[in-house]
Amino acid sequence: MGLELYLDLLSQPSRAVYIFAKKNGIPFQLRTVDLLKGQHLSEQFSQVNCLKKVPVLKDGSFVLTESTAILIYLSSKYQVADHWYPADLQARAQVHEYLGWHADNIRGTFGVLLWTKVLGPLIGVQVPEEKVERNRNSMVLALQRLEDKFLRDRAFIAGQQVTLADLMSLEELIQPVALGCNLFEGRPQLTAWRERVEAFLGAELCQEAHNPIMSVLGQAAKKTLPVPPPEAHASMMLRIARIP
Amino acid sequence: MVLELYLDLLSQPCRAIYIFAKKNNIPFQMHTVELRKGEHLSDAFAQVNPMKKVPAMKDGGFTLCESVAILLYLAHKYKVPDHWYPQDLQARARVDEYLAWQHTTLRRSCLRTLWHKVMFPVFLGEQIRPEMLAATLADLDVNVQVLEDQFLQDKDFLVGPHISLADVVAITELMHPVGGGCPVFEGRPRLAAWYRRVEAAVGKDLFLEAHEVILKVRDCPPADPVIKQKLMPRVLTMIQ
């Protein structure tokens, strides 16, 4: 059995892993786990990952979760170009510095809009406007920090070449963009960075990876999204309840 | 040129770095940044870390924040024993998996538990609604269960037979609710046995030294009103 990646491209970390594997020509079998249909909660998938989350990597009998760990594993195993996860001590440290900050400030914040605009309403839950506003403010603060502290006057987040940091960041920022929040507007530095990353990845791959999330608002409007099964409601309610 | 570490042992990530550096005899100059006095918000400290957070590290002209980044930097630079961050592809991936998971789960849970149970009422003089505290404690229970079931399982340490960075990060997190008076290890024999193994691997004296501040946290005097005003917005952001 070869490498299997369990993903749903609606999920930001899944997209980061997908893009990385594709860009680096890593052969894998794509196992789509439809989050909206609650497939991540199925008995079949929980055999693969008890935590019932995507992305998951399965390499023979070795199962690995967490997009960051998966990306590092793939970069080592397939010996991808050094710039992705530089061997240099300080350069690698800067990638990890960003990834740590990302987990605390980007992850969990930039995904909220999907919940407030699409997933909440899908199960009849309206998120209070004050939470939506607070989330918008959190995103603004985080973007400012992203520009001032990480990007600064450099081409990329952790230095002068594309790294895992840029991939994780771009995929997270694409989420609110897909939901009608043009957070790149009025941010020329961030816009230029995005263009550099997408140019490096290639327009075709970006479009392929982003199409599902870019379509979600339209599908919601036309009511063509799958209706989450009752057993998925509990975990969805829990996530919504955690929106600060 | 000496390595400089800016830490307050009240903070879990700081304790992990302190223990790791001491255990591995990494020479460093310790700069204590008193969080409860708001020293991390000073202009002087902003020169070191514009994010105004601890831990922070300076190695000559190189400045680094984020505990995982600092731990990995130190492990790499000082060529510590392999078991801390194994060369083996899958073993290393297990460490990375834990380090990534804890950021949004156990770390958050342990931090919120301490603040809701002790730091808000005792230090900041703000009462926490009983329902909020109950929800926080329930969340902690869930995350500790995942730690035990998914990571520790039946192994001696989180990623295998030897201590790694994952164990140091996890134990320092769990000591936060312990300091807050929660019986984290009670009724969890596997976890309690793991705790004893980690403490022994680190060295009991070093372990106690690193946790002295957090174990006395319930005795800390109330914050000065000016300090409280400065800390409040940061704290609310930190625990949300």
CSV table of C-alpha atoms in Angstrom, one decimal:
chain,number,residue,atom,x,y,z
A,1,MET,CA,0.0,0.0,0.0
A,2,GLY,CA,1.3,3.4,-1.0
A,3,LEU,CA,0.8,6.8,0.6
A,4,GLU,CA,-2.8,7.7,1.3
A,5,LEU,CA,-4.0,11.2,2.2
A,6,TYR,CA,-7.4,11.7,3.8
A,7,LEU,CA,-8.5,15.2,3.0
A,8,ASP,CA,-11.4,17.6,2.4
A,9,LEU,CA,-10.4,20.6,0.4
A,10,LEU,CA,-12.9,22.7,2.3
A,11,SER,CA,-10.5,22.4,5.2
A,12,GLN,CA,-7.5,24.8,5.2
A,13,PRO,CA,-4.9,22.4,6.5
A,14,SER,CA,-6.1,19.8,4.0
A,15,ARG,CA,-5.5,22.2,1.2
A,16,ALA,CA,-2.0,23.0,2.4
A,17,VAL,CA,-1.1,19.3,2.4
A,18,TYR,CA,-2.7,18.7,-1.0
A,19,ILE,CA,-0.9,21.5,-2.6
A,20,PHE,CA,2.4,20.5,-1.1
A,21,ALA,CA,2.1,16.9,-2.2
A,22,LYS,CA,1.0,17.9,-5.8
A,23,LYS,CA,3.6,20.7,-6.2
A,24,ASN,CA,6.4,18.3,-5.2
A,25,GLY,CA,5.2,15.4,-7.3
A,26,ILE,CA,4.7,13.1,-4.3
A,27,PRO,CA,2.6,10.1,-5.4
A,28,PHE,CA,-0.4,9.6,-3.2
A,29,GLN,CA,-3.9,8.2,-3.2
A,30,LEU,CA,-6.5,10.9,-2.4
A,31,ARG,CA,-9.1,9.7,0.1
A,32,THR,CA,-11.8,12.4,0.2
A,33,VAL,CA,-13.6,12.7,3.5
A,34,ASP,CA,-16.6,14.8,3.1
A,35,LEU,CA,-16.9,16.9,6.2
A,36,LEU,CA,-20.4,18.3,5.4
A,37,LYS,CA,-21.7,14.8,5.0
A,38,GLY,CA,-20.2,13.9,8.4
A,39,GLN,CA,-17.9,11.3,6.9
A,40,HIS,CA,-15.2,12.2,9.3
A,41,LEU,CA,-17.4,10.9,12.1
A,42,SER,CA,-18.0,7.5,10.3
A,43,GLU,CA,-16.9,4.3,11.9
A,44,GLN,CA,-14.8,3.6,8.8
A,45,PHE,CA,-12.9,6.8,9.1
A,46,SER,CA,-12.5,6.6,12.9
A,47,GLN,CA,-10.6,3.3,12.1
A,48,VAL,CA,-8.0,5.5,10.4
A,49,ASN,CA,-8.1,8.4,12.9
A,50,CYS,CA,-9.8,8.2,16.3
A,51,LEU,CA,-9.7,12.0,16.5
A,52,LYS,CA,-12.0,12.2,13.5
A,53,LYS,CA,-10.2,15.1,11.9
A,54,VAL,CA,-8.6,15.8,8.5
A,55,PRO,CA,-5.9,15.8,7.2
A,56,VAL,CA,-4.6,12.4,8.0
A,57,LEU,CA,-1.7,10.6,6.3
A,58,LYS,CA,-1.5,6.9,6.1
A,59,ASP,CA,1.8,5.4,4.9
A,60,GLY,CA,1.6,1.6,5.2
A,61,SER,CA,0.7,1.1,8.8
A,62,PHE,CA,1.9,4.5,9.9
A,63,VAL,CA,-0.9,7.0,10.5
A,64,LEU,CA,-0.1,10.7,11.2
A,65,THR,CA,-2.3,13.6,12.0
A,66,GLU,CA,-1.7,17.4,12.2
A,67,SER,CA,-0.9,19.2,8.9
A,68,THR,CA,2.3,20.6,10.2
A,69,ALA,CA,3.6,17.2,11.2
A,70,ILE,CA,2.4,15.8,7.9
A,71,LEU,CA,4.2,18.5,5.9
A,72,ILE,CA,7.4,18.0,7.7
A,73,TYR,CA,7.2,14.2,7.4
A,74,LEU,CA,6.6,14.5,3.6
A,75,SER,CA,9.4,17.0,3.1
A,76,SER,CA,11.9,14.7,4.9
A,77,LYS,CA,10.7,11.4,3.4
A,78,TYR,CA,10.6,12.7,-0.2
A,79,GLN,CA,13.6,15.0,0.2
A,80,VAL,CA,11.9,17.9,-1.4
A,81,ALA,CA,13.7,21.1,-2.3
A,82,ASP,CA,15.4,22.6,0.8
A,83,HIS,CA,13.7,25.9,0.7
A,84,TRP,CA,10.4,24.4,1.9
A,85,TYR,CA,11.8,23.4,5.2
A,86,PRO,CA,15.4,24.7,5.3
A,87,ALA,CA,18.1,22.8,7.0
A,88,ASP,CA,19.8,26.0,8.1
A,89,LEU,CA,19.4,26.4,11.8
A,90,GLN,CA,18.1,30.0,11.8
A,91,ALA,CA,16.0,29.7,8.7
A,92,ARG,CA,14.2,26.6,10.0
A,93,ALA,CA,13.7,28.3,13.4
A,94,GLN,CA,11.9,31.1,11.6
A,95,VAL,CA,9.6,28.6,9.9
A,96,HIS,CA,8.8,27.1,13.3
A,97,GLU,CA,8.4,30.6,14.9
A,98,TYR,CA,5.7,31.4,12.3
A,99,LEU,CA,4.0,28.0,12.7
A,100,GLY,CA,3.8,28.4,16.4
A,101,TRP,CA,2.3,31.9,16.0
A,102,HIS,CA,0.0,30.6,13.3
A,103,ALA,CA,-1.5,28.0,15.5
A,104,ASP,CA,-2.3,30.5,18.2
A,105,ASN,CA,-3.4,33.5,16.1
A,106,ILE,CA,-4.4,32.4,12.6
A,107,ARG,CA,-5.8,28.9,13.1
A,108,GLY,CA,-9.2,29.1,14.7
A,109,THR,CA,-9.7,32.7,13.7
A,110,PHE,CA,-9.7,32.8,9.9
A,111,GLY,CA,-12.0,29.8,9.7
A,112,VAL,CA,-14.8,31.3,11.7
A,113,LEU,CA,-16.5,33.0,8.8
A,114,LEU,CA,-17.3,29.7,7.2
A,115,TRP,CA,-19.1,28.8,10.4
A,116,THR,CA,-21.0,32.0,10.7
A,117,LYS,CA,-22.0,32.3,7.1
A,118,VAL,CA,-22.5,28.8,6.0
A,119,LEU,CA,-22.2,25.9,8.5
A,120,GLY,CA,-24.1,27.5,11.3
A,121,PRO,CA,-27.1,28.4,9.1
A,122,LEU,CA,-26.9,24.9,7.6
A,123,ILE,CA,-28.0,23.4,10.9
A,124,GLY,CA,-30.2,26.3,11.9
A,125,VAL,CA,-27.7,28.1,14.2
A,126,GLN,CA,-27.2,31.9,14.0
A,127,VAL,CA,-24.0,33.3,15.4
A,128,PRO,CA,-24.4,36.6,17.3
A,129,GLU,CA,-23.3,39.7,15.5
A,130,GLU,CA,-21.0,40.7,18.3
A,131,LYS,CA,-19.0,37.5,17.8
A,132,VAL,CA,-18.8,38.1,14.1
A,133,GLU,CA,-17.5,41.6,14.7
A,134,ARG,CA,-15.0,40.5,17.3
A,135,ASN,CA,-13.7,37.9,14.8
A,136,ARG,CA,-13.3,40.5,12.1
A,137,ASN,CA,-11.3,42.6,14.6
A,138,SER,CA,-9.1,39.6,15.5
A,139,MET,CA,-8.4,39.0,11.8
A,140,VAL,CA,-7.4,42.6,11.2
A,141,LEU,CA,-5.0,42.5,14.2
A,142,ALA,CA,-3.5,39.2,13.0
A,143,LEU,CA,-3.0,40.5,9.5
A,144,GLN,CA,-1.3,43.6,10.8
A,145,ARG,CA,1.0,41.4,12.8
A,146,LEU,CA,1.6,39.1,9.9
A,147,GLU,CA,2.8,42.0,7.8
A,148,ASP,CA,4.8,43.9,10.5
A,149,LYS,CA,6.5,41.0,12.3
A,150,PHE,CA,6.8,38.2,9.8
A,151,LEU,CA,6.6,39.5,6.2
A,152,ARG,CA,8.2,42.9,6.9
A,153,ASP,CA,10.1,43.8,3.8
A,154,ARG,CA,10.8,40.2,2.7
A,155,ALA,CA,9.4,38.3,-0.2
A,156,PHE,CA,8.0,35.5,2.0
A,157,ILE,CA,6.9,34.9,5.6
A,158,ALA,CA,10.0,33.1,6.9
A,159,GLY,CA,12.6,34.6,4.5
A,160,GLN,CA,13.3,35.0,0.9
A,161,GLN,CA,11.9,31.8,-0.4
A,162,VAL,CA,8.6,29.9,-0.2
A,163,THR,CA,8.4,27.7,2.9
A,164,LEU,CA,5.8,25.6,4.7
A,165,ALA,CA,4.9,28.8,6.5
A,166,ASP,CA,3.6,30.5,3.4
A,167,LEU,CA,1.6,27.5,2.4
A,168,MET,CA,-0.2,27.2,5.8
A,169,SER,CA,-0.8,31.0,5.9
A,170,LEU,CA,-2.1,31.4,2.3
A,171,GLU,CA,-4.6,28.5,2.7
A,172,GLU,CA,-5.9,30.0,6.0
A,173,LEU,CA,-6.3,33.4,4.5
A,174,ILE,CA,-8.1,32.1,1.4
A,175,GLN,CA,-10.9,30.9,3.7
A,176,PRO,CA,-12.4,34.3,4.5
A,177,VAL,CA,-11.7,35.5,1.0
A,178,ALA,CA,-13.9,32.7,-0.3
A,179,LEU,CA,-16.6,33.9,2.0
A,180,GLY,CA,-16.7,37.4,0.6
A,181,CYS,CA,-14.2,39.1,3.0
A,182,ASN,CA,-11.6,40.7,0.8
A,183,LEU,CA,-8.9,40.9,3.4
A,184,PHE,CA,-6.2,41.6,0.9
A,185,GLU,CA,-7.8,44.9,-0.1
A,186,GLY,CA,-5.8,47.9,1.1
A,187,ARG,CA,-2.9,45.7,1.9
A,188,PRO,CA,-0.4,46.0,-1.0
A,189,GLN,CA,2.4,44.1,0.8
A,190,LEU,CA,0.1,41.2,1.6
A,191,THR,CA,-1.3,41.2,-1.8
A,192,ALA,CA,2.1,41.1,-3.4
A,193,TRP,CA,3.1,38.2,-1.1
A,194,ARG,CA,0.0,36.3,-2.2
A,195,GLU,CA,0.8,36.9,-5.8
A,196,ARG,CA,4.3,35.6,-5.3
A,197,VAL,CA,3.2,32.5,-3.5
A,198,GLU,CA,0.5,31.7,-6.1
A,199,ALA,CA,2.9,32.4,-9.0
A,200,PHE,CA,5.3,29.9,-7.4
A,201,LEU,CA,2.6,27.3,-6.9
A,202,GLY,CA,1.1,27.7,-10.4
A,203,ALA,CA,-2.4,29.1,-11.3
A,204,GLU,CA,-3.7,25.7,-12.2
A,205,LEU,CA,-2.9,24.0,-8.9
A,206,CYS,CA,-4.2,26.9,-6.9
A,207,GLN,CA,-7.5,26.9,-8.8
A,208,GLU,CA,-7.8,23.2,-8.4
A,209,ALA,CA,-7.2,23.3,-4.7
A,210,HIS,CA,-9.3,26.4,-4.0
A,211,ASN,CA,-12.3,25.6,-6.2
A,212,PRO,CA,-14.3,23.7,-3.5
A,213,ILE,CA,-14.1,26.6,-0.9
A,214,MET,CA,-14.5,29.2,-3.6
A,215,SER,CA,-17.8,27.6,-4.6
A,216,VAL,CA,-19.2,27.1,-1.2
A,217,LEU,CA,-21.0,30.5,-0.8
A,218,GLY,CA,-22.7,30.0,-4.2
A,219,GLN,CA,-23.8,26.5,-3.2
A,220,ALA,CA,-25.1,27.7,0.1
A,221,ALA,CA,-27.2,30.3,-1.7
A,222,LYS,CA,-28.6,27.7,-4.1
A,223,LYS,CA,-29.0,25.3,-1.2
A,224,THR,CA,-27.1,22.6,-3.0
A,225,LEU,CA,-24.8,21.9,-0.1
A,226,PRO,CA,-25.2,18.4,1.6
A,227,VAL,CA,-27.2,18.6,4.7
A,228,PRO,CA,-25.0,17.5,7.7
A,229,PRO,CA,-26.5,14.3,9.3
A,230,PRO,CA,-27.8,14.6,12.8
A,231,GLU,CA,-24.8,12.8,14.3
A,232,ALA,CA,-22.6,15.7,13.0
A,233,HIS,CA,-24.7,18.4,14.7
A,234,ALA,CA,-23.2,17.9,18.1
A,235,SER,CA,-19.6,18.5,17.1
A,236,MET,CA,-20.7,21.4,14.9
A,237,MET,CA,-22.6,23.0,17.8
A,238,LEU,CA,-19.5,22.6,20.0
A,239,ARG,CA,-17.3,24.3,17.4
A,240,ILE,CA,-19.8,27.2,17.1
A,241,ALA,CA,-20.1,27.5,20.9
A,242,ARG,CA,-16.3,28.0,21.0
A,243,ILE,CA,-16.3,31.1,18.8
A,244,PRO,CA,-15.2,33.8,21.2
B,1,MET,CA,28.4,35.6,22.9
B,2,VAL,CA,26.0,33.9,25.4
B,3,LEU,CA,22.5,32.6,24.8
B,4,GLU,CA,19.9,34.8,26.5
B,5,LEU,CA,16.5,33.5,27.5
B,6,TYR,CA,13.7,35.8,28.6
B,7,LEU,CA,11.4,33.8,30.8
B,8,ASP,CA,8.9,33.8,33.6
B,9,LEU,CA,8.4,30.4,35.2
B,10,LEU,CA,4.8,31.2,35.7
B,11,SER,CA,4.3,30.5,32.0
B,12,GLN,CA,4.1,26.9,30.7
B,13,PRO,CA,6.2,27.4,27.6
B,14,CYS,CA,8.9,29.1,29.6
B,15,ARG,CA,9.1,26.2,32.0
B,16,ALA,CA,9.5,23.7,29.1
B,17,ILE,CA,12.4,25.7,27.8
B,18,TYR,CA,14.0,26.2,31.2
B,19,ILE,CA,13.9,22.5,32.0
B,20,PHE,CA,15.2,21.5,28.6
B,21,ALA,CA,18.1,23.9,28.7
B,22,LYS,CA,19.1,23.0,32.2
B,23,LYS,CA,18.7,19.3,31.7
B,24,ASN,CA,21.0,19.5,28.7
B,25,ASN,CA,23.5,21.8,30.3
B,26,ILE,CA,23.0,24.4,27.7
B,27,PRO,CA,24.7,27.6,29.0
B,28,PHE,CA,22.4,30.6,29.0
B,29,GLN,CA,21.9,33.9,30.7
B,30,MET,CA,18.4,34.0,32.4
B,31,HIS,CA,16.4,37.2,32.1
B,32,THR,CA,13.3,37.0,34.3
B,33,VAL,CA,10.4,39.0,32.9
B,34,GLU,CA,7.8,39.3,35.6
B,35,LEU,CA,4.4,38.8,33.9
B,36,ARG,CA,2.4,39.7,37.0
B,37,LYS,CA,4.2,43.1,37.2
B,38,GLY,CA,3.6,43.7,33.5
B,39,GLU,CA,7.3,43.7,32.6
B,40,HIS,CA,6.6,42.1,29.3
B,41,LEU,CA,4.6,45.2,28.3
B,42,SER,CA,7.6,47.5,28.9
B,43,ASP,CA,9.3,49.4,26.1
B,44,ALA,CA,12.6,47.7,27.1
B,45,PHE,CA,11.2,44.2,26.6
B,46,ALA,CA,9.5,45.3,23.3
B,47,GLN,CA,13.0,45.8,22.0
B,48,VAL,CA,13.6,42.1,22.6
B,49,ASN,CA,10.2,40.9,21.4
B,50,PRO,CA,7.8,43.3,19.7
B,51,MET,CA,5.1,40.7,20.4
B,52,LYS,CA,5.5,41.4,24.1
B,53,LYS,CA,5.4,37.7,25.0
B,54,VAL,CA,7.6,35.3,26.7
B,55,PRO,CA,9.5,33.1,26.1
B,56,ALA,CA,11.9,34.9,23.9
B,57,MET,CA,15.5,34.0,23.0
B,58,LYS,CA,18.5,36.0,21.8
B,59,ASP,CA,21.5,34.3,20.4
B,60,GLY,CA,24.0,37.0,19.3
B,61,GLY,CA,22.1,39.0,16.7
B,62,PHE,CA,19.4,36.3,16.3
B,63,THR,CA,16.1,36.8,18.1
B,64,LEU,CA,13.5,34.0,18.3
B,65,CYS,CA,10.0,33.6,19.9
B,66,GLU,CA,7.6,30.7,20.2
B,67,SER,CA,8.5,27.9,22.6
B,68,VAL,CA,8.4,25.1,20.0
B,69,ALA,CA,10.7,27.1,17.7
B,70,ILE,CA,13.1,27.8,20.6
B,71,LEU,CA,13.2,24.2,21.8
B,72,LEU,CA,13.9,22.9,18.3
B,73,TYR,CA,16.6,25.5,17.7
B,74,LEU,CA,18.3,24.6,21.0
B,75,ALA,CA,18.0,20.9,20.3
B,76,HIS,CA,19.6,21.4,16.9
B,77,LYS,CA,22.3,23.8,17.8
B,78,TYR,CA,23.5,22.1,21.0
B,79,LYS,CA,23.2,18.6,19.5
B,80,VAL,CA,21.4,17.1,22.5
B,81,PRO,CA,20.8,13.4,22.9
B,82,ASP,CA,18.7,12.0,20.0
B,83,HIS,CA,15.8,10.9,22.1
B,84,TRP,CA,14.7,14.5,22.6
B,85,TYR,CA,13.9,14.9,18.9
B,86,PRO,CA,14.7,11.6,17.2
B,87,GLN,CA,16.4,11.4,13.8
B,88,ASP,CA,14.1,8.5,12.9
B,89,LEU,CA,11.5,9.8,10.5
B,90,GLN,CA,8.4,8.3,12.1
B,91,ALA,CA,9.5,8.9,15.7
B,92,ARG,CA,10.3,12.5,14.9
B,93,ALA,CA,6.9,12.8,13.2
B,94,ARG,CA,5.3,11.7,16.4
B,95,VAL,CA,7.0,14.5,18.3
B,96,ASP,CA,5.9,17.0,15.6
B,97,GLU,CA,2.4,15.6,15.8
B,98,TYR,CA,2.1,16.2,19.5
B,99,LEU,CA,3.8,19.6,19.4
B,100,ALA,CA,1.3,20.7,16.7
B,101,TRP,CA,-1.8,19.2,18.5
B,102,GLN,CA,-1.2,20.7,21.9
B,103,HIS,CA,-1.2,24.4,20.6
B,104,THR,CA,-4.9,24.6,20.1
B,105,THR,CA,-6.0,21.9,22.6
B,106,LEU,CA,-4.2,21.0,25.8
B,107,ARG,CA,-2.3,24.3,26.0
B,108,ARG,CA,-5.4,26.3,25.7
B,109,SER,CA,-7.3,24.1,28.1
B,110,CYS,CA,-4.6,24.3,30.8
B,111,LEU,CA,-4.2,28.0,30.5
B,112,ARG,CA,-7.9,28.7,30.7
B,113,THR,CA,-8.3,26.4,33.7
B,114,LEU,CA,-5.6,28.3,35.6
B,115,TRP,CA,-7.0,31.7,34.7
B,116,HIS,CA,-10.7,30.8,35.4
B,117,LYS,CA,-9.9,29.0,38.6
B,118,VAL,CA,-7.3,31.2,40.2
B,119,MET,CA,-5.8,34.1,38.2
B,120,PHE,CA,-9.0,35.9,37.5
B,121,PRO,CA,-10.6,35.6,41.0
B,122,VAL,CA,-7.4,35.8,43.1
B,123,PHE,CA,-5.0,37.9,41.1
B,124,LEU,CA,-7.3,40.2,39.1
B,125,GLY,CA,-10.2,40.2,41.4
B,126,GLU,CA,-12.7,39.2,38.7
B,127,GLN,CA,-15.3,36.6,39.4
B,128,ILE,CA,-15.9,33.8,36.8
B,129,ARG,CA,-19.4,32.5,36.2
B,130,PRO,CA,-19.7,28.9,37.6
B,131,GLU,CA,-21.0,27.7,34.2
B,132,MET,CA,-17.9,29.1,32.5
B,133,LEU,CA,-15.6,27.4,35.0
B,134,ALA,CA,-17.5,24.1,34.6
B,135,ALA,CA,-17.2,24.3,30.8
B,136,THR,CA,-13.5,25.0,31.1
B,137,LEU,CA,-13.0,22.0,33.5
B,138,ALA,CA,-15.0,19.7,31.2
B,139,ASP,CA,-12.9,20.8,28.2
B,140,LEU,CA,-9.7,20.1,30.2
B,141,ASP,CA,-11.0,16.6,31.0
B,142,VAL,CA,-11.6,15.9,27.3
B,143,ASN,CA,-8.1,17.1,26.3
B,144,VAL,CA,-6.4,15.1,29.1
B,145,GLN,CA,-8.3,12.1,27.9
B,146,VAL,CA,-7.1,12.6,24.4
B,147,LEU,CA,-3.5,13.0,25.7
B,148,GLU,CA,-3.8,9.6,27.5
B,149,ASP,CA,-5.7,7.7,24.8
B,150,GLN,CA,-4.2,9.0,21.6
B,151,PHE,CA,-0.7,9.9,22.6
B,152,LEU,CA,0.5,8.1,25.7
B,153,GLN,CA,-1.5,4.9,25.2
B,154,ASP,CA,0.5,2.1,26.8
B,155,LYS,CA,3.9,3.6,26.1
B,156,ASP,CA,6.3,4.8,28.8
B,157,PHE,CA,6.5,8.3,27.2
B,158,LEU,CA,4.3,10.1,24.7
B,159,VAL,CA,6.2,9.1,21.6
B,160,GLY,CA,8.0,5.9,22.6
B,161,PRO,CA,10.2,4.4,25.3
B,162,HIS,CA,12.2,7.6,26.0
B,163,ILE,CA,11.5,11.1,27.0
B,164,SER,CA,11.2,13.6,24.2
B,165,LEU,CA,10.3,17.3,23.7
B,166,ALA,CA,6.7,16.2,23.6
B,167,ASP,CA,6.8,15.1,27.2
B,168,VAL,CA,8.4,18.2,28.5
B,169,VAL,CA,5.9,20.4,26.8
B,170,ALA,CA,3.0,18.2,28.0
B,171,ILE,CA,4.1,18.0,31.6
B,172,THR,CA,4.6,21.7,32.0
B,173,GLU,CA,1.1,22.3,30.5
B,174,LEU,CA,-0.5,19.9,33.0
B,175,MET,CA,1.3,21.6,35.9
B,176,HIS,CA,-0.8,24.7,35.2
B,177,PRO,CA,-4.1,23.2,36.4
B,178,VAL,CA,-2.2,21.3,39.1
B,179,GLY,CA,-1.0,24.7,40.4
B,180,GLY,CA,-4.6,25.8,40.1
B,181,GLY,CA,-5.6,23.1,42.5
B,182,CYS,CA,-7.1,20.6,40.0
B,183,PRO,CA,-6.5,16.9,40.7
B,184,VAL,CA,-5.3,16.2,37.1
B,185,PHE,CA,-3.7,12.9,37.8
B,186,GLU,CA,-6.3,11.5,40.2
B,187,GLY,CA,-8.1,8.5,38.8
B,188,ARG,CA,-5.7,8.3,35.9
B,189,PRO,CA,-3.1,5.7,36.8
B,190,ARG,CA,-1.4,5.6,33.4
B,191,LEU,CA,-1.0,9.3,33.3
B,192,ALA,CA,0.2,9.4,36.9
B,193,ALA,CA,2.8,6.8,36.2
B,194,TRP,CA,3.9,8.7,33.1
B,195,TYR,CA,4.2,11.9,35.3
B,196,ARG,CA,6.5,10.0,37.7
B,197,ARG,CA,8.7,8.8,34.8
B,198,VAL,CA,9.0,12.3,33.3
B,199,GLU,CA,9.8,13.8,36.7
B,200,ALA,CA,12.5,11.1,37.2
B,201,ALA,CA,13.9,11.6,33.6
B,202,VAL,CA,14.1,15.4,34.1
B,203,GLY,CA,15.4,15.1,37.7
B,204,LYS,CA,13.2,15.8,40.7
B,205,ASP,CA,15.2,18.8,41.9
B,206,LEU,CA,15.1,20.5,38.5
B,207,PHE,CA,11.4,19.7,38.1
B,208,LEU,CA,10.5,21.2,41.5
B,209,GLU,CA,12.7,24.2,40.9
B,210,ALA,CA,10.9,24.9,37.6
B,211,HIS,CA,7.5,24.5,39.1
B,212,GLU,CA,7.9,26.4,42.3
B,213,VAL,CA,6.2,29.5,41.1
B,214,ILE,CA,3.2,27.8,39.6
B,215,LEU,CA,2.7,25.6,42.6
B,216,LYS,CA,2.5,28.7,44.8
B,217,VAL,CA,0.3,30.6,42.4
B,218,ARG,CA,-2.8,30.5,44.6
B,219,ASP,CA,-0.9,32.5,47.2
B,220,CYS,CA,-0.1,35.5,45.0
B,221,PRO,CA,-1.3,38.9,46.1
B,222,PRO,CA,-3.9,40.8,44.1
B,223,ALA,CA,-2.7,42.9,41.2
B,224,ASP,CA,-2.2,46.7,41.6
B,225,PRO,CA,-5.1,48.5,39.8
B,226,VAL,CA,-2.7,50.1,37.3
B,227,ILE,CA,-1.1,46.8,36.5
B,228,LYS,CA,-4.6,45.1,36.2
B,229,GLN,CA,-5.7,47.7,33.7
B,230,LYS,CA,-2.7,47.1,31.5
B,231,LEU,CA,-2.9,43.3,31.7
B,232,MET,CA,-6.6,42.9,31.2
B,233,PRO,CA,-6.9,43.3,27.4
B,234,ARG,CA,-3.9,41.0,26.9
B,235,VAL,CA,-5.2,38.3,29.2
B,236,LEU,CA,-8.7,38.3,27.5
B,237,THR,CA,-7.0,37.9,24.1
B,238,MET,CA,-4.7,35.2,25.5
B,239,ILE,CA,-7.5,33.0,26.9
B,240,GLN,CA,-10.2,33.4,24.3
